[in-house]
CSV table of C-alpha atoms and ligand atoms in Angstrom, one decimal:
chain,number,residue,atom,x,y,z
A,964,MET,CA,-58.5,2.8,39.6
A,965,ASP,CA,-56.2,1.0,37.1
A,966,PHE,CA,-52.8,0.1,37.9
A,967,PHE,CA,-51.1,3.0,36.2
A,968,THR,CA,-53.5,5.4,38.1
A,969,LYS,CA,-53.0,3.9,41.3
A,970,VAL,CA,-48.9,4.4,40.8
A,971,ALA,CA,-49.0,7.9,40.8
A,972,GLY,CA,-51.8,8.7,42.3
A,973,ARG,CA,-52.6,10.4,45.3
A,974,GLN,CA,-50.7,11.7,48.6
A,975,GLU,CA,-51.7,8.7,51.0
A,976,VAL,CA,-50.8,10.6,54.3
A,977,PRO,CA,-51.8,13.9,54.8
A,978,THR,CA,-49.2,16.2,54.8
A,979,PRO,CA,-48.8,19.2,56.2
A,980,GLY,CA,-49.7,22.5,54.8
A,981,ASN,CA,-51.2,20.1,51.9
A,982,ALA,CA,-47.5,19.6,51.2
A,983,VAL,CA,-47.3,17.8,47.0
A,984,ALA,CA,-44.4,15.3,47.8
A,985,ALA,CA,-44.5,14.3,51.7
A,986,PRO,CA,-41.4,15.1,53.8
A,987,ILE,CA,-38.8,13.3,54.6
A,988,PHE,CA,-39.7,12.4,58.7
A,989,GLN,CA,-36.2,12.0,59.6
A,990,THR,CA,-37.2,11.9,63.4
A,991,SER,CA,-36.1,9.4,66.3
A,992,VAL,CA,-39.4,10.1,68.4
A,993,TYR,CA,-42.4,12.1,69.0
A,994,ALA,CA,-43.3,14.3,72.2
A,995,PHE,CA,-46.5,14.1,73.8
A,996,THR,CA,-47.7,16.2,76.1
A,997,ASP,CA,-48.3,14.5,79.3
A,998,ILE,CA,-48.7,11.1,80.0
A,999,ASP,CA,-52.6,10.2,79.4
A,1000,GLU,CA,-51.6,11.1,75.1
A,1001,VAL,CA,-48.8,8.6,75.8
A,1002,ASP,CA,-50.9,6.1,77.0
A,1003,ALA,CA,-53.5,6.3,74.5
A,1004,LEU,CA,-51.1,5.7,71.6
A,1005,LEU,CA,-48.7,2.5,72.8
A,1006,GLY,CA,-52.3,1.4,74.4
A,1007,GLY,CA,-53.7,1.2,70.8
A,1008,GLN,CA,-56.9,3.9,71.9
A,1009,ARG,CA,-55.6,6.8,68.8
A,1010,GLN,CA,-53.6,6.8,66.2
A,1011,GLY,CA,-50.5,8.4,65.7
A,1012,PHE,CA,-46.5,7.7,66.2
A,1013,SER,CA,-44.0,7.5,68.9
A,1014,TYR,CA,-41.1,5.6,68.0
A,1015,THR,CA,-39.8,4.9,64.8
A,1016,ARG,CA,-38.6,1.7,65.6
A,1017,GLY,CA,-42.6,0.9,65.5
A,1018,GLY,CA,-43.8,3.3,63.0
A,1019,ASN,CA,-43.3,6.5,61.0
A,1020,PRO,CA,-46.1,8.2,58.1
A,1021,ASN,CA,-42.9,7.5,55.2
A,1022,PHE,CA,-43.0,4.4,55.6
A,1023,ASP,CA,-46.9,3.9,56.4
A,1024,ALA,CA,-47.1,6.0,52.6
A,1025,LEU,CA,-45.1,3.2,50.9
A,1026,ALA,CA,-46.8,0.6,53.2
A,1027,GLN,CA,-50.7,1.9,52.2
A,1028,LEU,CA,-49.4,2.1,48.4
A,1029,THR,CA,-47.8,-1.2,48.2
A,1030,ALA,CA,-51.2,-2.8,50.1
A,1031,SER,CA,-53.1,-0.8,47.3
A,1032,LEU,CA,-51.4,-2.6,44.1
A,1033,GLU,CA,-50.8,-6.2,46.0
A,1034,GLU,CA,-55.5,-6.2,46.7
A,1035,THR,CA,-54.4,-6.3,50.1
A,1036,GLU,CA,-55.4,-5.0,52.9
A,1037,ALA,CA,-52.0,-3.6,55.0
A,1038,ALA,CA,-48.2,-4.3,54.8
A,1039,VAL,CA,-44.9,-3.2,56.9
A,1040,VAL,CA,-41.8,-2.3,55.4
A,1041,THR,CA,-39.1,-4.0,56.5
A,1042,ALA,CA,-35.3,-2.5,56.3
A,1043,SER,CA,-34.2,-5.4,53.5
A,1044,GLY,CA,-35.7,-8.0,50.7
A,1045,THR,CA,-34.3,-10.0,53.3
A,1046,ALA,CA,-35.4,-9.1,56.5
A,1047,SER,CA,-39.6,-9.2,55.0
A,1048,LEU,CA,-38.6,-12.5,54.1
A,1049,LEU,CA,-37.4,-13.3,57.5
A,1050,THR,CA,-39.9,-11.5,59.3
A,1051,ALA,CA,-43.2,-13.3,57.0
A,1052,ILE,CA,-41.8,-16.5,57.5
A,1053,MET,CA,-41.2,-16.1,61.4
A,1054,ALA,CA,-45.1,-14.2,61.2
A,1055,LEU,CA,-46.2,-17.9,59.0
A,1056,THR,CA,-45.0,-19.9,62.0
A,1057,SER,CA,-44.7,-20.5,65.7
A,1058,GLY,CA,-41.3,-22.3,66.7
A,1059,PRO,CA,-39.6,-25.0,65.4
A,1060,ALA,CA,-40.7,-25.0,61.8
A,1061,ARG,CA,-40.4,-27.1,58.6
A,1062,ILE,CA,-39.8,-24.0,55.8
A,1063,LEU,CA,-40.5,-25.3,52.5
A,1064,LEU,CA,-38.4,-23.9,49.3
A,1065,SER,CA,-39.2,-23.8,46.4
A,1066,ARG,CA,-35.9,-25.3,44.0
A,1067,GLU,CA,-35.6,-21.9,42.2
A,1068,ILE,CA,-35.6,-19.6,45.5
A,1069,TYR,CA,-33.3,-16.8,45.8
A,1070,GLY,CA,-29.8,-17.7,47.4
A,1071,GLY,CA,-30.5,-15.2,50.9
A,1072,THR,CA,-34.0,-16.8,51.9
A,1073,VAL,CA,-32.2,-20.2,51.7
A,1074,GLY,CA,-30.0,-18.7,53.8
A,1075,ILE,CA,-32.1,-17.4,56.1
A,1076,SER,CA,-33.5,-20.6,56.5
A,1077,ARG,CA,-31.3,-22.9,56.7
A,1078,SER,CA,-28.3,-20.5,58.5
A,1079,ILE,CA,-30.7,-18.8,60.4
A,1080,LEU,CA,-34.5,-19.8,61.3
A,1081,GLY,CA,-32.0,-23.2,61.6
A,1082,ARG,CA,-30.6,-22.6,64.3
A,1083,TYR,CA,-33.7,-22.6,65.8
A,1084,GLY,CA,-35.1,-25.6,65.1
A,1085,CYS,CA,-36.5,-25.1,61.5
A,1086,HIS,CA,-35.4,-27.9,59.1
A,1087,MET,CA,-36.3,-27.0,55.5
A,1088,GLU,CA,-36.9,-29.3,52.8
A,1089,TRP,CA,-36.6,-28.7,49.1
A,1090,VAL,CA,-40.2,-28.9,47.5
A,1091,ASP,CA,-40.9,-29.0,42.9
A,1092,THR,CA,-44.0,-26.5,42.9
A,1093,HIS,CA,-43.4,-27.6,39.5
A,1094,ASN,CA,-45.1,-30.9,40.5
A,1095,LEU,CA,-48.9,-30.4,42.3
A,1096,GLN,CA,-48.4,-34.1,42.8
A,1097,GLU,CA,-44.5,-34.8,44.6
A,1098,LEU,CA,-45.8,-31.0,46.9
A,1099,GLU,CA,-48.6,-31.9,48.1
A,1100,GLY,CA,-46.9,-34.9,49.4
A,1101,ALA,CA,-44.6,-33.1,51.6
A,1102,LEU,CA,-47.4,-30.5,52.9
A,1103,ASP,CA,-48.6,-33.1,55.2
A,1104,GLY,CA,-46.7,-32.4,58.6
A,1105,PRO,CA,-46.8,-30.2,61.6
A,1106,GLU,CA,-45.9,-26.0,61.7
A,1107,THR,CA,-45.0,-26.4,57.7
A,1108,VAL,CA,-44.8,-23.1,55.8
A,1109,LEU,CA,-44.4,-22.3,51.7
A,1110,VAL,CA,-41.6,-20.0,50.4
A,1111,VAL,CA,-42.5,-20.0,46.7
A,1112,GLU,CA,-41.5,-17.0,44.0
A,1113,SER,CA,-44.2,-15.7,41.0
A,1114,ILE,CA,-41.2,-15.5,38.9
A,1115,SER,CA,-38.1,-16.9,39.9
A,1116,ASN,CA,-34.9,-15.7,39.9
A,1117,PRO,CA,-32.3,-16.9,37.4
A,1118,LEU,CA,-34.2,-19.3,35.5
A,1119,GLY,CA,-37.9,-17.5,35.3
A,1120,ARG,CA,-40.0,-20.1,36.7
A,1121,VAL,CA,-43.5,-20.1,37.2
A,1122,SER,CA,-45.5,-22.0,39.7
A,1123,PRO,CA,-48.7,-23.0,39.2
A,1124,LEU,CA,-49.5,-20.3,42.2
A,1125,ASP,CA,-53.0,-20.5,42.2
A,1126,ASP,CA,-53.1,-24.3,42.3
A,1127,ILE,CA,-50.2,-24.8,44.9
A,1128,ILE,CA,-52.2,-22.7,46.8
A,1129,THR,CA,-55.4,-24.7,47.1
A,1130,LEU,CA,-53.9,-27.3,48.0
A,1131,ALA,CA,-51.2,-25.5,50.4
A,1132,HIS,CA,-54.3,-24.0,52.2
A,1133,GLN,CA,-55.9,-27.6,52.3
A,1134,HIS,CA,-53.3,-29.2,54.3
A,1135,GLY,CA,-53.6,-26.0,56.5
A,1136,VAL,CA,-50.1,-24.5,55.0
A,1137,PRO,CA,-49.6,-20.9,55.0
A,1138,VAL,CA,-48.1,-19.7,51.3
A,1139,LEU,CA,-45.4,-16.7,51.6
A,1140,VAL,CA,-44.6,-15.5,48.4
A,1141,ASP,CA,-42.0,-13.8,47.5
A,1142,ASN,CA,-42.9,-11.0,44.2
A,1143,THR,CA,-39.7,-9.3,43.6
A,1144,PHE,CA,-39.7,-10.1,40.0
A,1145,ALA,CA,-42.7,-10.0,39.2
A,1146,THR,CA,-44.2,-7.0,41.0
A,1147,PRO,CA,-47.8,-6.2,41.8
A,1148,PHE,CA,-47.5,-4.6,38.2
A,1149,HIS,CA,-47.7,-8.4,36.9
A,1150,ALA,CA,-48.7,-10.3,39.4
A,1151,ARG,CA,-50.4,-10.4,42.4
A,1152,PRO,CA,-50.3,-13.5,44.7
A,1153,ALA,CA,-52.9,-12.1,47.4
A,1154,THR,CA,-55.4,-12.3,44.5
A,1155,LEU,CA,-54.5,-15.9,44.6
A,1156,GLY,CA,-54.7,-16.3,47.4
A,1157,ALA,CA,-50.9,-16.3,49.4
A,1158,ASP,CA,-51.0,-15.4,52.8
A,1159,LEU,CA,-47.7,-12.6,52.8
A,1160,VAL,CA,-46.3,-11.0,50.0
A,1161,ALA,CA,-43.1,-9.7,50.3
A,1162,HIS,CA,-40.7,-7.6,48.0
A,1163,SER,CA,-37.1,-6.8,47.9
A,1164,VAL,CA,-38.6,-2.5,47.7
A,1165,THR,CA,-34.6,-2.8,46.6
A,1166,LYS,CA,-35.0,-4.0,43.6
A,1167,PHE,CA,-37.8,-2.8,40.9
A,1168,MET,CA,-40.1,-1.2,43.3
A,1169,GLY,CA,-37.3,1.0,43.7
A,1170,GLY,CA,-36.6,0.8,41.0
A,1171,HIS,CA,-32.9,3.1,40.4
A,1172,SER,CA,-30.7,1.0,42.8
A,1173,ASP,CA,-29.7,3.5,45.7
A,1174,LEU,CA,-31.4,2.2,48.8
A,1175,ILE,CA,-32.2,-0.9,50.4
A,1176,LEU,CA,-35.1,-1.4,51.5
A,1177,GLY,CA,-38.1,-4.8,51.9
A,1178,VAL,CA,-41.9,-4.4,51.8
A,1179,VAL,CA,-44.5,-7.4,53.6
A,1180,ALA,CA,-48.2,-7.2,52.0
A,1181,GLY,CA,-51.2,-9.4,53.9
A,1182,SER,CA,-54.6,-9.4,56.0
A,1183,ARG,CA,-54.5,-7.1,58.8
A,1184,ALA,CA,-54.4,-9.4,61.1
A,1185,ARG,CA,-50.9,-11.1,59.3
A,1186,ILE,CA,-49.8,-7.7,59.0
A,1187,ALA,CA,-50.3,-6.7,62.9
A,1188,GLU,CA,-47.9,-10.6,63.6
A,1189,VAL,CA,-45.8,-9.0,60.9
A,1190,ASN,CA,-45.8,-5.4,62.4
A,1191,ARG,CA,-44.9,-6.6,65.8
A,1192,ILE,CA,-41.5,-8.4,64.8
A,1193,VAL,CA,-40.4,-5.7,63.1
A,1194,ASP,CA,-40.4,-3.4,65.7
A,1195,SER,CA,-39.3,-5.3,68.7
A,1196,ALA,CA,-36.5,-6.9,66.6
A,1197,GLY,CA,-36.0,-3.6,64.8
A,1198,PHE,CA,-35.9,-4.7,61.7
A,1199,THR,CA,-37.4,-1.3,60.6
A,1200,PRO,CA,-36.2,0.7,57.7
A,1201,ASP,CA,-34.6,4.3,57.9
A,1202,PRO,CA,-37.0,7.3,56.4
A,1203,LEU,CA,-34.7,8.8,54.0
A,1204,ALA,CA,-35.2,5.0,52.1
A,1205,ALA,CA,-39.0,5.1,52.3
A,1206,TRP,CA,-38.7,8.4,50.9
A,1207,LEU,CA,-37.6,7.5,48.5
A,1208,ALA,CA,-38.7,4.4,47.4
A,1209,LEU,CA,-42.1,5.9,47.3
A,1210,ARG,CA,-40.4,8.2,44.9
A,1211,GLY,CA,-39.7,5.4,42.6
A,1212,VAL,CA,-42.9,2.8,43.1
A,1213,ARG,CA,-44.2,6.8,41.4
A,1214,THR,CA,-42.5,5.3,37.9
A,1215,LEU,CA,-43.1,2.0,38.7
A,1216,ALA,CA,-45.8,0.9,36.1
A,1217,LEU,CA,-44.1,3.5,33.5
A,1218,ARG,CA,-40.4,1.3,33.7
A,1219,MET,CA,-41.6,-2.2,34.1
A,1220,GLU,CA,-44.4,-1.5,30.8
A,1221,ARG,CA,-41.0,-0.1,29.2
A,1222,SER,CA,-38.1,-2.5,31.4
A,1223,SER,CA,-41.2,-5.9,30.4
A,1224,ALA,CA,-41.5,-5.0,26.8
A,1225,ASN,CA,-37.2,-4.8,26.3
A,1226,ALA,CA,-37.0,-8.0,27.8
A,1227,LEU,CA,-38.6,-9.8,25.6
A,1228,GLN,CA,-37.5,-7.9,22.6
A,1229,LEU,CA,-33.9,-8.9,23.8
A,1230,ALA,CA,-35.1,-12.6,25.0
A,1231,ALA,CA,-36.1,-13.2,21.0
A,1232,ALA,CA,-33.0,-11.4,19.8
A,1233,LEU,CA,-31.4,-13.5,21.9
A,1234,GLU,CA,-32.4,-16.2,20.9
A,1235,GLY,CA,-31.0,-16.4,17.2
A,1236,MET,CA,-27.9,-15.4,18.3
A,1237,ALA,CA,-24.0,-16.9,17.4
A,1238,GLY,CA,-22.5,-17.8,20.8
A,1239,VAL,CA,-25.6,-18.1,23.3
A,1240,ARG,CA,-27.0,-21.6,24.2
A,1241,ARG,CA,-30.5,-20.6,25.9
A,1242,VAL,CA,-31.9,-18.3,26.7
A,1243,TYR,CA,-34.2,-18.5,29.6
A,1244,TYR,CA,-37.5,-15.9,29.6
A,1245,PRO,CA,-40.9,-16.6,30.0
A,1246,GLY,CA,-42.4,-14.7,28.0
A,1247,LEU,CA,-40.8,-17.0,25.2
A,1248,SER,CA,-42.6,-19.7,23.6
A,1249,SER,CA,-39.0,-22.0,24.6
A,1250,HIS,CA,-39.5,-21.4,28.2
A,1251,PRO,CA,-40.8,-24.2,30.0
A,1252,ASP,CA,-44.0,-22.4,31.7
A,1253,HIS,CA,-44.8,-20.2,28.7
A,1254,GLU,CA,-48.3,-21.4,28.7
A,1255,VAL,CA,-48.1,-20.7,32.6
A,1256,ALA,CA,-46.7,-17.9,32.8
A,1257,ARG,CA,-49.9,-16.9,30.5
A,1258,ARG,CA,-51.8,-18.1,32.1
A,1259,LEU,CA,-50.8,-16.0,36.0
A,1260,LEU,CA,-48.9,-12.8,34.3
A,1261,SER,CA,-50.8,-9.4,33.4
A,1262,ARG,CA,-49.6,-7.1,31.7
A,1263,GLY,CA,-46.2,-8.6,30.1
A,1264,PHE,CA,-43.4,-11.6,32.0
A,1265,GLY,CA,-41.2,-9.3,34.0
A,1266,SER,CA,-37.4,-7.3,32.5
A,1267,ILE,CA,-35.1,-10.8,34.1
A,1268,VAL,CA,-33.8,-12.5,30.9
A,1269,SER,CA,-31.0,-15.5,31.6
A,1270,LEU,CA,-28.2,-16.8,29.2
A,1271,SER,CA,-25.8,-19.9,29.2
A,1272,VAL,CA,-23.4,-18.3,26.9
A,1273,ASP,CA,-21.4,-21.4,24.9
A,1274,GLY,CA,-17.9,-21.7,26.2
A,1275,GLY,CA,-18.8,-21.9,30.1
A,1276,TYR,CA,-16.5,-19.4,32.6
A,1277,ALA,CA,-14.2,-17.8,30.0
A,1278,ALA,CA,-16.7,-16.7,27.8
A,1279,VAL,CA,-18.5,-15.3,30.4
A,1280,GLN,CA,-15.6,-13.3,31.5
A,1281,ARG,CA,-14.8,-12.3,27.9
A,1282,MET,CA,-18.5,-11.2,27.4
A,1283,VAL,CA,-18.9,-9.5,30.6
A,1284,ARG,CA,-15.3,-7.5,29.3
A,1285,ARG,CA,-16.5,-6.5,26.1
A,1286,LEU,CA,-20.3,-5.2,27.0
A,1287,GLN,CA,-20.2,-1.4,26.9
A,1288,LEU,CA,-23.3,0.3,28.0
A,1289,VAL,CA,-24.3,-2.3,30.1
A,1290,ARG,CA,-22.9,-2.7,33.2
A,1291,PHE,CA,-21.8,-6.0,36.0
A,1292,VAL,CA,-24.1,-5.1,38.2
A,1293,PRO,CA,-24.6,-7.7,41.3
A,1294,SER,CA,-27.9,-7.1,41.6
A,1295,LEU,CA,-31.1,-5.8,39.5
A,1296,GLY,CA,-34.2,-3.4,38.8
A,1297,ASP,CA,-32.3,-0.6,38.1
A,1298,ILE,CA,-33.7,2.0,35.2
A,1299,ALA,CA,-30.2,1.2,33.7
A,1300,THR,CA,-29.1,-2.5,32.0
A,1301,THR,CA,-26.9,-5.0,33.7
A,1302,VAL,CA,-26.1,-8.9,34.0
A,1303,SER,CA,-25.1,-10.9,36.9
A,1304,HIS,CA,-23.7,-13.8,37.2
A,1305,PRO,CA,-26.0,-15.8,40.0
A,1306,ALA,CA,-23.6,-18.7,40.4
A,1307,VAL,CA,-20.9,-16.7,41.4
A,1308,ALA,CA,-23.0,-13.7,43.5
A,1309,SER,CA,-27.5,-14.7,44.0
A,1310,HIS,CA,-26.8,-18.2,44.6
A,1311,ARG,CA,-23.3,-18.9,46.5
A,1312,GLU,CA,-26.1,-20.0,49.5
A,1313,LEU,CA,-26.1,-23.2,47.3
A,1314,SER,CA,-24.0,-26.0,47.0
A,1315,ALA,CA,-23.3,-27.1,43.2
A,1316,GLU,CA,-25.5,-29.8,42.9
A,1317,GLU,CA,-27.5,-28.0,44.3
A,1318,LYS,CA,-27.6,-25.3,41.7
A,1319,ALA,CA,-26.3,-28.1,39.2
A,1320,ALA,CA,-30.3,-29.4,40.5
A,1321,VAL,CA,-32.4,-25.9,39.3
A,1322,GLY,CA,-30.0,-25.4,36.4
A,1323,ILE,CA,-27.4,-23.1,37.0
A,1324,ASP,CA,-23.7,-23.8,36.5
A,1325,ASP,CA,-21.2,-21.0,35.1
A,1326,SER,CA,-22.8,-20.5,31.5
A,1327,VAL,CA,-25.1,-18.8,33.1
A,1328,VAL,CA,-26.0,-15.3,32.9
A,1329,ARG,CA,-29.0,-12.9,34.1
A,1330,ILE,CA,-29.5,-9.4,32.6
A,1331,SER,CA,-31.8,-7.0,34.3
A,1332,VAL,CA,-33.4,-5.4,31.6
A,1333,GLY,CA,-34.1,-1.5,31.7
A,1334,ILE,CA,-35.5,1.4,29.6
A,1335,GLU,CA,-32.8,2.0,27.2
A,1336,GLN,CA,-33.8,2.5,23.5
A,1337,VAL,CA,-33.6,-2.0,23.0
A,1338,SER,CA,-31.4,-1.8,19.7
A,1339,ASP,CA,-29.1,-0.4,21.5
A,1340,ILE,CA,-29.2,-3.4,24.3
A,1341,ILE,CA,-29.6,-5.9,21.7
A,1342,ALA,CA,-26.3,-4.5,19.9
A,1343,ASP,CA,-24.4,-4.3,23.5
A,1344,PHE,CA,-24.2,-8.1,23.9
A,1345,ARG,CA,-24.2,-8.9,20.2
A,1346,HIS,CA,-20.7,-7.4,20.0
A,1347,ALA,CA,-19.5,-8.9,23.7
A,1348,LEU,CA,-20.8,-12.4,22.4
A,1349,SER,CA,-19.4,-12.2,19.3
B,2803,PLP,C1,-32.1,-8.9,46.7
B,2803,PLP,C2,-33.4,-10.3,46.0
B,2803,PLP,C3,-34.3,-10.1,47.7
B,2803,PLP,C4,-33.6,-9.6,49.0
B,2803,PLP,O1,-33.7,-8.8,49.4
B,2803,PLP,P1,-32.4,-7.1,49.6
B,2803,PLP,O2,-33.7,-6.1,49.9
B,2803,PLP,O3,-31.2,-6.7,49.2
B,2803,PLP,O4,-32.7,-7.0,51.4
B,2803,PLP,C5,-35.3,-11.3,48.3
B,2803,PLP,N1,-36.1,-11.5,47.5
B,2803,PLP,C6,-35.1,-12.0,46.0
B,2803,PLP,C7,-35.9,-12.2,44.7
B,2803,PLP,C8,-34.7,-10.8,45.4
B,2803,PLP,O5,-33.7,-10.7,44.1
C-alpha cells in the first residue's frame, strides 16, 4: 500500500460496536474474572491488557501504525521522544557502554548520554558520520552503540545511513536512528538496516503542538526488550496523548508533502534575501549533503530550514520580534511555521566549543515550516529581515 493510503487507512485495533474512531481507554487497570485469567495474561499465553504501564489499546493503535509506516515488525510508544531515545539506547546495550553520537545530534540526546547514562558508567564519544574512515576507527570496542539522525537538527545534515549501518554492523555495533525530522514520510531507516528507529512524536508525527510522546520501532525481538524497559521504568505515556497522536499521524503524509514543498520554496527564497548570510536546507544544491539527501530521502527533503543571519544575536533578536505570522516557539513540527534559536534552546546542553564544532552559533535560526500559503511565509521573513 502507498504511504498516503497507510496513514489515512483502516482502524488498527478492534473497537466496541465497530466505532470508527477508537475510544480513549483512559483506564489504569483491567478487571479479571478469576486468577487463571490474569495468570495466563501475565504469563504471555493470552493476549490482552492488565495494567496501563505495560500496555493499552491506544498505545497499540499508534505503535502498529508507526511500525507499518517505518516498515518494521513492531513498535512501542513512550512518554516522550527523550524517553524513546533513552530506552532505545538501553535496549541496545547491556551495562556500561560506549555511546557514539553523531556530531550534530539533538542536545537532549547528549544530555541523556552524558548526564544520565554517564552516571552508570556509560561513556559518550562524538563521531563524524560524514567521514566513514574516521567512523570506522571509532567502532571497535566492547559494548558500543551508534546514534545518528536521518536529518540533523538544526543544519539539515544527512549522513550516508546505508553505508554507516553496513559499516557499524561489520563491527558488531547496533545503530539507533532518530527519525524525528524526516519522519517515515521521507526516510525509513529500518529498511537500511537500522536496529531501532526512535521518534519524538511531539514534533511532526503528532503535528499540532498538543502532546508529548515518543515511539521506538524495530524488530519484534528488539521491541520486546524496549517494551520491558518502558514497563519496568514507567516510561509509559498517557492514553490521551497516544489517541491525539494517532489523530495527528492520520494527516502526516498530507502535512509533510505540503510543508516540505513550502520548505524548499522558502529555502530558495531566503538564499537570495538581504540580511541572510547562509541557508541550510538539504534540498538546496548549496547544501553539503544534497547528493546524499537525494539518494536517501524520498518525497522531498523535510520541513526544517535553518539560516544564519547577518549581525548575529542582536539581529536575530530583531528579526524574531518583527515576525508577524511566524512565532518564536522552542520546538518544531507544528502545522504552523515557527522559529527557534538552537544555541539558546535545543542545543543548550552543548559547550561553546561543541556548538562551534557543528556550526551552531548565535546567528543561527531554525525554521520549522508549516502548511500555510508559502508566499505569506516568505513575505513575513522578508519583512522581518529587512
Ligand atoms: C524534540 C526532539 C527530541 C526529544 O523529544 P521530546 O518529545 O521533546 O522528549 C528528540 N530528538 C529530536 C530530533 C527532537 O527534535
